[in-house]
XYZ file of C-alpha atoms in Angstrom:
725
model
C 35.816 103.094 97.598
C 33.484 103.641 94.700
C 34.257 101.971 91.388
C 33.749 103.531 87.981
C 31.995 101.157 85.596
C 32.303 100.770 81.849
C 29.495 100.501 79.365
C 29.582 96.776 78.638
C 29.273 95.150 75.255
C 26.246 93.172 76.383
C 24.003 96.210 76.828
C 20.944 95.810 74.662
C 18.902 98.975 75.067
C 19.410 102.700 74.821
C 17.811 106.078 74.510
C 18.323 108.331 71.484
C 17.729 112.004 72.149
C 18.937 114.748 69.835
C 21.380 112.340 68.259
C 22.979 111.309 71.559
C 23.258 107.575 72.198
C 22.938 107.152 75.972
C 23.457 103.889 77.885
C 20.687 102.719 80.222
C 20.561 104.417 83.620
C 22.070 101.453 85.480
C 25.273 101.625 83.451
C 25.726 105.395 83.191
C 29.175 106.542 84.222
C 31.666 109.326 83.546
C 33.346 107.110 80.923
C 32.707 106.581 78.153
C 30.827 109.733 77.217
C 27.765 109.018 75.103
C 28.251 108.656 71.361
C 27.068 111.790 69.566
C 25.788 111.836 66.010
C 22.888 113.289 64.054
C 19.298 113.225 65.250
C 17.564 110.099 64.019
C 20.728 108.018 63.756
C 19.481 104.404 63.850
C 22.633 103.185 65.622
C 21.781 101.464 68.907
C 23.812 99.984 71.716
C 23.766 96.202 71.550
C 22.786 96.126 67.852
C 25.882 96.152 65.608
C 23.910 96.000 62.358
C 22.058 99.215 63.226
C 25.290 101.173 62.721
C 25.787 99.953 59.130
C 24.053 102.890 57.488
C 24.833 104.035 53.926
C 27.208 106.603 55.441
C 29.020 103.787 57.286
C 29.161 101.565 54.214
C 30.725 104.244 52.009
C 34.024 103.504 53.706
C 34.339 99.792 52.990
C 37.092 99.641 55.579
C 34.740 100.117 58.532
C 33.078 96.723 58.283
C 36.467 95.107 57.555
C 37.767 96.121 60.993
C 34.456 95.481 62.780
C 33.982 99.147 63.678
C 30.272 98.630 64.311
C 31.135 96.475 67.328
C 32.962 99.382 68.940
C 30.027 101.707 68.322
C 27.464 99.230 69.611
C 29.523 98.985 72.812
C 29.482 102.773 73.208
C 32.881 103.770 71.788
C 33.402 106.220 68.922
C 36.481 108.072 70.174
C 35.016 110.708 72.501
C 37.760 112.179 74.656
C 40.538 110.737 72.481
C 43.142 112.951 70.803
C 44.702 111.521 67.647
C 47.811 113.063 66.125
C 48.458 113.080 62.382
C 51.485 114.219 60.389
C 50.526 114.699 56.734
C 49.933 117.250 53.988
C 47.446 119.391 55.909
C 43.672 119.126 56.271
C 41.227 121.247 54.298
C 39.318 123.413 56.768
C 36.435 123.729 54.298
C 35.183 120.267 55.299
C 33.310 121.959 58.122
C 30.623 119.342 58.705
C 33.104 116.478 58.623
C 35.308 118.263 61.156
C 32.433 119.385 63.360
C 30.298 117.927 66.113
C 26.715 117.806 67.271
C 27.624 120.447 69.877
C 27.701 123.058 67.107
C 25.276 121.238 64.792
C 28.274 120.590 62.532
C 28.465 124.306 61.701
C 32.097 124.704 62.807
C 35.056 122.371 62.612
C 35.430 122.097 66.372
C 37.111 118.650 66.455
C 39.992 119.219 64.018
C 42.912 121.296 65.259
C 45.883 122.791 63.458
C 49.319 122.218 65.002
C 51.884 124.839 64.037
C 55.563 124.027 63.602
C 58.705 125.540 62.171
C 62.332 124.590 61.693
C 65.113 124.208 59.171
C 64.282 126.315 56.138
C 60.520 126.253 56.785
C 58.775 129.046 58.615
C 55.836 128.737 60.965
C 53.320 126.471 59.213
C 49.805 125.601 60.411
C 48.197 122.199 59.977
C 45.674 123.503 57.453
C 45.839 122.484 53.800
C 47.509 125.136 51.654
C 47.270 124.644 47.869
C 50.603 126.420 47.489
C 52.455 123.384 48.834
C 49.927 120.675 49.837
C 47.744 118.105 48.091
C 44.607 116.261 49.233
C 46.475 113.397 50.891
C 46.246 114.722 54.450
C 42.594 115.641 53.978
C 41.826 112.083 52.882
C 43.793 110.478 55.718
C 42.269 112.689 58.407
C 38.766 111.954 57.111
C 39.334 108.222 57.489
C 40.452 108.829 61.057
C 37.652 111.046 62.310
C 35.209 112.524 59.769
C 31.895 113.073 61.532
C 28.882 110.798 61.434
C 26.482 113.603 60.584
C 24.148 111.821 58.174
C 24.495 114.495 55.473
C 28.075 115.418 54.666
C 29.276 118.409 52.705
C 27.264 120.165 50.032
C 29.081 119.226 46.834
C 28.283 117.977 43.305
C 27.956 114.289 44.221
C 25.327 115.052 46.861
C 24.879 113.231 50.178
C 25.377 109.887 48.412
C 29.142 110.489 48.683
C 29.108 111.197 52.421
C 31.107 108.893 54.720
C 32.331 108.934 58.303
C 35.639 108.157 59.963
C 36.523 105.278 62.254
C 36.717 107.410 65.417
C 34.067 109.970 64.496
C 33.793 111.480 67.989
C 37.548 111.941 68.479
C 39.611 115.111 68.167
C 42.370 115.366 65.560
C 45.617 117.340 65.845
C 47.425 117.612 62.527
C 50.926 118.807 61.756
C 51.691 119.784 58.170
C 54.593 118.273 56.203
C 54.646 121.479 54.117
C 54.772 119.127 51.114
C 52.583 116.890 48.992
C 52.524 113.114 49.199
C 55.175 113.146 46.474
C 57.929 114.139 48.907
C 60.614 111.445 49.272
C 61.334 110.083 52.749
C 64.619 108.348 51.854
C 67.747 108.711 49.718
C 67.122 111.459 47.174
C 67.937 110.875 43.510
C 70.218 113.459 41.863
C 67.281 114.987 39.984
C 64.991 115.401 43.011
C 62.900 118.552 42.824
C 62.173 120.964 45.645
C 58.711 119.427 45.962
C 60.290 115.989 46.421
C 62.876 117.159 48.961
C 61.887 117.115 52.641
C 63.022 119.725 55.132
C 64.386 117.257 57.674
C 64.798 119.657 60.578
C 61.289 121.007 60.085
C 59.709 117.545 59.837
C 61.442 116.416 63.017
C 59.941 119.431 64.769
C 56.475 118.647 63.401
C 56.519 115.353 65.303
C 57.687 117.098 68.446
C 55.024 119.789 68.060
C 52.161 117.327 67.576
C 53.336 115.247 70.520
C 53.364 118.246 72.870
C 50.324 120.074 71.491
C 47.954 121.544 74.067
C 44.646 119.789 73.553
C 41.139 121.094 74.114
C 40.411 118.508 76.812
C 43.906 118.743 78.372
C 44.512 115.049 77.740
C 47.617 113.821 75.936
C 47.910 112.797 72.315
C 48.587 109.084 72.754
C 49.232 108.135 69.129
C 50.406 109.796 65.930
C 49.728 108.295 62.515
C 51.816 109.012 59.421
C 51.059 108.074 55.821
C 52.911 110.929 54.111
C 55.561 110.669 51.449
C 56.789 108.345 48.734
C 59.570 105.834 48.270
C 62.466 107.321 46.296
C 63.541 105.408 43.154
C 66.991 104.965 44.715
C 65.638 102.381 47.192
C 64.170 98.872 47.085
C 63.010 96.939 50.170
C 62.402 93.516 48.675
C 65.611 92.150 50.203
C 67.770 93.107 53.169
C 70.920 93.541 51.086
C 71.291 94.641 47.441
C 70.960 91.842 44.928
C 73.877 91.348 42.510
C 74.043 94.172 40.000
C 71.578 96.430 41.812
C 72.441 99.919 43.105
C 74.107 100.259 46.502
C 71.016 101.996 47.873
C 68.867 98.921 47.302
C 68.033 96.620 50.199
C 66.219 97.461 53.406
C 69.443 97.571 55.424
C 70.939 100.215 53.135
C 67.757 102.293 53.310
C 67.787 102.040 57.108
C 71.420 103.132 57.305
C 70.534 106.259 55.366
C 67.328 107.047 57.216
C 68.796 106.530 60.695
C 71.859 108.724 60.237
C 72.549 110.466 63.574
C 71.979 114.200 63.754
C 75.209 116.085 63.229
C 76.475 113.479 60.755
C 76.092 114.172 57.048
C 74.078 111.612 55.088
C 74.746 110.835 51.390
C 72.503 113.779 50.485
C 74.707 116.063 52.580
C 72.063 116.686 55.259
C 73.166 116.790 58.904
C 69.674 116.792 60.426
C 67.330 113.879 59.861
C 63.578 113.849 60.300
C 63.367 110.283 61.612
C 65.260 111.222 64.766
C 62.463 113.575 65.775
C 59.921 110.785 65.358
C 62.089 108.365 67.353
C 62.422 110.937 70.116
C 58.625 111.202 70.285
C 58.155 107.420 70.377
C 60.565 107.179 73.283
C 58.262 109.420 75.319
C 55.693 106.580 75.136
C 53.512 107.945 72.334
C 52.563 105.300 69.747
C 53.717 106.074 66.201
C 52.193 104.426 63.132
C 53.972 104.480 59.768
C 52.524 102.887 56.662
C 54.346 99.999 54.988
C 54.535 101.323 51.417
C 52.958 100.407 48.110
C 55.555 98.678 45.909
C 54.648 95.074 46.717
C 57.960 94.311 48.425
C 58.577 91.524 50.924
C 59.398 94.148 53.578
C 57.933 97.490 54.604
C 59.661 100.832 54.254
C 62.610 101.432 56.592
C 60.554 103.832 58.693
C 57.901 101.131 59.054
C 60.583 98.581 59.954
C 62.181 100.775 62.640
C 61.328 98.372 65.531
C 63.348 95.653 63.797
C 66.460 97.832 63.882
C 65.664 99.549 67.191
C 63.939 96.881 69.309
C 63.302 99.324 72.145
C 60.638 100.833 69.870
C 58.520 97.667 70.006
C 55.255 98.540 71.689
C 55.700 102.203 70.707
C 55.917 101.996 66.928
C 54.182 99.865 64.333
C 53.547 99.720 60.608
C 50.415 99.018 58.576
C 50.255 97.002 55.373
C 47.134 96.826 53.233
C 44.266 94.501 52.435
C 41.911 94.565 49.507
C 38.512 94.071 51.179
C 36.911 93.097 47.865
C 39.202 90.088 47.310
C 39.071 87.024 49.543
C 36.696 88.559 52.068
C 33.759 86.645 53.515
C 30.963 87.633 55.866
C 28.907 86.082 58.620
C 25.152 85.665 58.337
C 24.632 88.806 60.453
C 26.566 90.953 57.959
C 29.751 91.200 60.027
C 33.108 90.376 58.503
C 34.674 86.931 58.854
C 37.687 87.110 56.514
C 38.705 90.780 56.115
C 40.328 90.436 52.691
C 43.629 89.740 50.940
C 46.948 91.360 51.796
C 48.299 93.799 49.210
C 51.179 96.268 48.797
C 54.368 95.911 50.890
C 54.352 92.966 53.265
C 55.217 93.052 56.954
C 58.474 91.142 56.450
C 61.096 91.620 59.160
C 58.719 93.954 61.018
C 56.025 91.286 61.445
C 56.032 91.552 65.262
C 55.123 95.254 64.931
C 52.856 95.153 61.886
C 49.159 94.877 61.068
C 47.127 95.070 57.885
C 44.111 97.292 57.259
C 41.779 98.248 54.383
C 43.688 99.971 51.589
C 41.709 99.573 48.353
C 39.225 102.141 46.974
C 38.740 103.867 50.325
C 36.275 106.750 50.106
C 37.104 109.776 52.254
C 37.222 113.546 52.334
C 39.044 115.310 49.504
C 39.705 118.801 48.185
C 39.492 119.940 44.580
C 40.599 123.262 43.145
C 37.681 124.753 41.213
C 38.759 127.870 39.324
C 41.657 128.054 41.745
C 39.420 127.893 44.828
C 39.594 124.818 47.139
C 36.254 123.019 47.433
C 35.229 120.091 49.675
C 34.789 116.806 47.874
C 34.854 113.042 48.495
C 37.065 110.633 46.592
C 38.232 107.020 46.727
C 41.952 106.297 46.925
C 44.121 103.209 47.375
C 47.403 102.454 49.110
C 48.749 101.779 52.568
C 48.202 105.499 53.169
C 44.544 104.524 53.493
C 45.316 101.511 55.702
C 47.309 103.422 58.328
C 44.512 105.747 59.476
C 42.128 102.783 59.784
C 44.460 100.949 62.158
C 45.421 104.079 64.102
C 41.812 105.130 64.664
C 40.934 101.561 65.662
C 43.725 101.748 68.235
C 42.230 104.988 69.563
C 38.896 103.215 70.104
C 40.690 100.445 72.002
C 42.387 103.083 74.144
C 38.995 104.632 74.857
C 37.476 101.254 75.693
C 40.266 100.432 78.165
C 41.339 103.750 79.748
C 43.382 101.925 82.389
C 45.646 100.198 79.846
C 48.995 101.709 78.938
C 49.615 102.719 75.338
C 51.658 99.576 74.775
C 49.001 97.352 76.335
C 46.324 98.881 74.110
C 48.536 98.319 71.057
C 49.144 94.698 72.031
C 45.406 94.245 72.535
C 44.920 95.354 68.930
C 47.696 93.027 67.766
C 46.459 89.923 69.561
C 42.815 90.242 68.526
C 43.448 90.562 64.789
C 41.371 88.520 62.373
C 43.292 86.509 59.791
C 43.316 87.439 56.104
C 42.772 85.141 53.137
C 46.419 84.494 52.180
C 49.756 83.775 53.824
C 53.176 83.096 52.292
C 54.642 79.719 51.451
C 58.328 78.903 52.005
C 59.235 80.702 48.774
C 57.304 83.823 49.757
C 54.413 83.280 47.364
C 50.847 84.044 48.418
C 48.861 80.881 49.146
C 45.420 80.334 50.706
C 45.403 80.706 54.480
C 43.794 77.630 56.085
C 43.049 79.710 59.204
C 41.472 82.648 57.379
C 38.808 84.295 59.502
C 40.193 82.996 62.793
C 41.844 85.145 65.432
C 45.576 85.488 64.842
C 47.893 83.207 66.797
C 51.418 84.094 65.617
C 52.273 86.984 63.267
C 53.517 85.983 59.819
C 55.812 87.709 57.347
C 53.044 88.652 54.914
C 50.320 89.892 57.266
C 51.989 90.468 60.629
C 49.156 90.397 63.173
C 46.629 90.551 60.285
C 43.654 92.944 60.356
C 42.461 94.600 63.592
C 39.085 93.308 64.729
C 37.264 95.710 67.006
C 34.713 92.962 67.610
C 37.339 90.963 69.496
C 39.361 93.911 70.792
C 36.373 95.250 72.740
C 36.573 92.039 74.815
C 40.163 92.553 75.980
C 43.534 91.065 75.039
C 43.741 87.889 72.993
C 47.222 87.013 74.221
C 49.809 88.112 76.761
C 53.086 88.949 75.029
C 55.156 88.523 78.177
C 54.490 90.054 81.618
C 51.294 92.153 81.662
C 50.659 94.448 84.633
C 46.975 95.383 84.683
C 46.508 98.410 86.930
C 42.752 98.889 86.723
C 42.922 102.262 88.503
C 39.448 102.036 90.004
C 37.730 100.526 86.966
C 35.888 97.225 86.985
C 35.972 95.335 83.719
C 35.560 91.960 82.027
C 38.072 90.338 79.687
C 36.091 87.663 77.867
C 38.510 86.545 75.148
C 40.349 83.245 75.465
C 43.790 84.567 76.392
C 46.928 82.566 75.586
C 50.647 83.210 75.187
C 51.168 81.152 72.036
C 52.836 83.994 70.110
C 55.487 84.887 72.668
C 56.313 81.203 73.149
C 56.709 80.859 69.382
C 58.925 83.919 69.459
C 61.148 82.104 71.916
C 61.870 79.555 69.206
C 62.500 82.306 66.668
C 64.801 84.078 69.099
C 66.802 80.896 69.641
C 67.262 80.442 65.891
C 68.215 84.097 65.449
C 70.694 83.867 68.334
C 72.398 80.877 66.700
C 72.573 82.689 63.363
C 74.002 85.809 65.015
C 76.644 83.758 66.805
C 77.652 82.201 63.486
C 77.745 85.615 61.791
C 80.010 87.048 64.475
C 82.343 84.075 64.181
C 82.464 84.281 60.387
C 83.143 88.024 60.376
C 85.558 88.033 63.299
C 83.150 89.971 65.526
C 83.005 87.541 68.442
C 84.992 89.920 70.646
C 83.713 93.107 69.055
C 84.341 95.002 65.846
C 87.931 95.120 64.617
C 89.691 98.417 64.088
C 88.900 99.994 60.763
C 85.506 98.318 60.377
C 83.431 99.696 57.519
C 80.359 101.838 58.087
C 78.210 98.960 56.828
C 79.787 96.568 59.325
C 79.342 99.101 62.116
C 75.651 99.436 61.307
C 75.080 95.692 61.000
C 76.951 95.025 64.240
C 74.960 97.699 66.072
C 71.683 96.210 64.838
C 72.783 92.707 65.778
C 73.856 93.667 69.292
C 70.650 95.630 69.895
C 68.591 92.646 68.834
C 70.722 90.332 70.983
C 70.125 92.543 74.011
C 66.377 92.556 73.340
C 66.287 88.758 72.966
C 68.137 88.253 76.221
C 65.733 90.552 78.067
C 62.572 89.028 76.624
C 60.351 86.823 78.782
C 58.939 84.094 76.557
C 55.808 83.313 78.525
C 52.778 85.343 79.436
C 52.014 86.365 82.998
C 49.507 88.719 84.596
C 49.846 91.037 87.573
C 46.632 92.649 88.808
C 47.137 95.889 90.732
C 45.111 98.980 91.531
C 41.588 99.228 92.889
C 38.690 97.798 90.907
C 37.812 94.288 89.774
C 39.113 92.495 86.699
C 36.933 89.552 85.669
C 38.580 86.884 83.507
C 35.738 85.178 81.652
C 37.541 83.239 78.923
C 39.598 80.075 78.682
C 42.946 81.519 79.738
C 45.960 79.342 78.979
C 49.076 81.464 79.434
C 51.923 79.641 81.162
C 53.228 82.182 83.659
C 52.002 82.937 87.164
C 49.189 85.391 87.784
C 49.768 87.680 90.758
C 47.236 89.773 92.651
C 48.648 92.894 94.301
C 45.585 95.106 94.570
C 41.879 95.289 93.867
C 40.171 92.052 92.864
C 40.954 89.428 90.253
C 37.838 87.338 89.668
C 38.087 84.068 87.742
C 34.736 83.398 86.105
C 36.126 81.349 83.222
C 39.028 78.898 83.333
C 42.591 79.777 84.281
C 45.442 77.388 83.507
C 48.346 78.726 85.547
C 49.076 79.244 89.238
C 47.830 82.340 91.067
C 49.728 84.122 93.831
C 47.857 86.593 96.020
C 50.181 89.170 97.587
C 47.540 91.798 98.284
C 44.008 92.540 97.172
C 41.499 89.766 96.538
C 41.183 86.658 94.402
C 37.580 85.712 93.732
C 35.313 84.114 91.193
C 33.230 81.071 90.428
C 35.327 79.582 87.637
C 38.257 77.188 87.736
C 41.993 77.474 88.331
C 43.847 74.454 86.960
C 46.972 75.036 89.053
C 47.460 76.113 92.658
C 46.526 79.224 94.637
C 48.922 80.745 97.182
C 47.509 83.530 99.367
C 50.589 84.914 101.104
C 48.763 88.179 101.824
C 45.366 89.467 100.810
C 42.081 87.626 100.505
C 40.705 84.517 98.824
C 37.002 85.242 98.377
C 35.251 82.633 96.222
C 31.999 83.278 94.406
C 30.273 85.958 92.355
C 27.087 87.397 93.831
C 24.014 87.576 91.545
C 23.797 91.382 91.673
C 27.475 91.778 90.814
C 27.169 89.170 88.068
C 24.181 90.927 86.519
C 25.938 94.280 86.550
C 29.123 92.909 85.005
C 27.372 90.506 82.602
C 29.112 87.420 83.945
C 27.660 84.208 85.348
C 26.936 84.110 89.102
C 28.200 81.228 91.190
C 29.353 80.169 94.631
C 32.238 77.747 94.050
C 35.805 78.442 92.960
C 37.422 75.224 91.742
C 41.198 74.829 92.077
C 43.134 72.029 90.395
C 46.193 72.286 92.632
C 46.975 73.161 96.232
C 45.453 76.077 98.123
C 47.633 77.777 100.703
C 46.417 80.539 103.024
C 49.522 82.149 104.524
C 49.757 83.887 107.878
C 49.024 87.260 106.291
C 46.276 85.821 104.110
C 42.567 85.355 104.654
C 39.661 83.267 103.382
C 36.370 85.176 103.154
C 33.124 83.279 102.617
C 29.542 84.498 102.349
C 26.592 82.502 103.702
C 22.948 83.249 102.921
C 21.340 79.844 103.502
C 21.945 76.206 104.391
C 22.865 75.426 100.778
C 23.673 78.944 99.587
C 27.234 79.808 100.487
C 30.574 80.326 98.804
C 33.351 77.769 98.912
C 36.634 76.518 97.473
C 37.004 73.020 96.028
C 40.604 71.950 95.478
C 42.038 68.828 93.893
C 45.249 69.350 95.846
C 46.123 69.967 99.470
C 44.772 72.718 101.722
C 47.396 74.453 103.867
C 45.904 76.886 106.380
C 47.665 79.485 108.528
C 45.743 82.716 107.953
C 42.417 84.149 109.062
C 38.824 83.202 108.299
C 36.153 85.823 107.720
C 32.482 84.851 107.519
C 29.687 87.090 106.249
C 26.418 85.404 107.235
C 22.834 86.356 106.503
C 19.440 84.827 105.884
C 17.860 81.948 107.768
C 20.129 79.085 108.823
C 19.157 75.727 110.346
C 20.864 74.638 113.533
C 22.952 71.559 112.784
C 23.393 72.363 109.090
C 26.927 71.547 107.936
C 28.464 73.905 105.374
C 31.600 72.757 103.529
C 33.519 75.946 102.793
C 36.721 74.191 101.605
C 37.565 70.702 100.400
C 40.755 69.121 99.118
C 43.015 66.084 99.071
C 44.168 66.854 102.605
C 43.977 69.620 105.187
C 46.946 70.767 107.239
C 47.036 73.607 109.735
C 44.112 75.678 110.951
C 42.812 79.171 110.542
C 44.401 81.605 112.959
C 42.805 81.314 116.406
C 40.400 78.599 115.246
C 41.456 75.140 116.361
C 39.300 72.074 115.732
C 35.887 72.807 117.238
C 36.567 76.521 117.491
C 33.641 78.939 117.420
C 33.011 81.481 114.668
C 30.479 84.258 115.251
C 29.129 86.309 112.372
C 26.139 88.628 112.083
C 24.213 87.021 114.944
C 24.998 83.469 113.825
C 27.388 81.015 115.452
C 29.326 78.168 113.809
C 31.674 75.394 114.899
C 34.680 74.835 112.638
C 36.099 71.422 111.739
C 39.048 70.320 109.585
C 38.245 66.610 109.422
C 37.743 64.345 106.408
C 39.773 66.576 104.055
C 37.254 69.362 104.427
C 36.785 72.612 106.275
C 33.221 72.752 107.562
C 31.113 75.175 109.530
C 28.292 73.656 111.555
C 25.494 76.032 112.478
C 25.125 76.066 116.268
C 22.993 79.178 116.593
């Protein structure tokens, strides 16, 4: 079966023709499509710095997330559909919404999604000055404004031009029918019509974007939301109101309001609630991003914190806090970012396991000004987590493009576990203090930064950690994961879960909830109990160690120092260890190969153990060739298993070296070629001891392969083949 190949990050040459960046002929494949930009674009595959043009640098957020490393690997969002819910996009930004296909003369990558509901009639996704502001235009530009080299004709000239993170992607935008001033929580008594959301309509906007028919017939896999403002009736700095503060203060109170079930009147008298539409969409598997808010609280907004209250949303919903890339940032000698910046605005708080940070200060993007009442395209810098959210969402889209075989959740967790740490963390009192690990890859999310700032440099290399069981169905792709992959975060979460479980047990005892809620419990107690039991259920279901299951055709090469604690299982295709692997590996189908090391044992109950990486395969996949797979534990070949070795010379053959025992019951397959010397002894396996034999091959048995003949022996703790012909 043929295997589709990726463009690898190690490619170092390219062809530029009419603004199309094309990988070398050897690596051409249906995916990814070539990056398209303007003719003469200096960006080259394998040269990250070549992408840092003035247009690139005008969004200071691009270098902060390492966007150039996605582009240099061949990924700019082609084929990806990104959903946005915001205050419309101005269609007059034709060049920024266009593509090379039309020479940027039409906005052929930005699509309006129409929705209606509640008291709002059918509304397109386009900016309308009657009820919109520039917020959605700015956000959508950060996501996907084109890399056209010129930008719009406007008073500031081409010096204002910028491009979005995923500049080859398509955008599908649903309109809030409001400005960014609309409140998303408990309305104050004096709220104006402009500040009052149409809940039923907004819920339908999320549903409409999620089910929109796209130009390429592929799904919208993520929707980003930065719209709206915190009402003055709410405060998220604490979970419960502080003494003397209004009842609406505290994150828990804000969540109780926002999560009111449909059909039940909230304190504003509304019986339909927009958040329920968004939750419904997330439960279809689409990733939703909500920004964390701008007030400097210790927690994000309740919509950003939704996975804390509804743990089933983890892996489907996340929030984005901000960083100031001009404070605390440092750079490597090659111009790439080391420390992305300093966290600002609302912190990740209780949502830290579903939170990242991204650039949020003085972000230049597309804008619209009314000139004599007529909307005109402009560029403008703005600050806030509204600017951070589209950076992280578009980065996630590039990760999805890079790894088309990963699920949405797996792509999100790849972004989480490859984040680069910011300059500050919190001390025990919650104050910002210098981060001693600033610039390093995140290990465990913290309450200030969550998973810190996405790093596309690391994310292009695969996951940084396994957050529990990870089933990698490569679906015909062959790929290399070269990060050092651990499970340190999920093991740390096990300790957090234990502490939370003890606290919950004490709370239930103190409140008399050990056997359930008493009759006549208050609405607050009902909400708190529901949250506590949901979190208890999630804790009990969580696996606190990483494990990998490889399925589907194609080869997955593990090239890093992989230290997760769970078992790796091969069910289909090939898992090739070309780095180091700490845990045991079970083969239940497919093939285990490679020329690296496995510190624990290998059990081949079914499938194939095929050591080695051939030079041609190694060159194509940009991994090191080699003939020997080293195993630190036992190697067992079950009755349904098989060892396959390749021989091309007296000293050129593949083999397994084990520190433990060899237990043999399955078959032996030999692929022999080249010139062999009669009497040459080839050690294809070695270990502490050998028990059993290959099926049908007793001591001295004859193996014939490709015109050659060998005699097998199991003596002296080795399995040898002696050339007899």
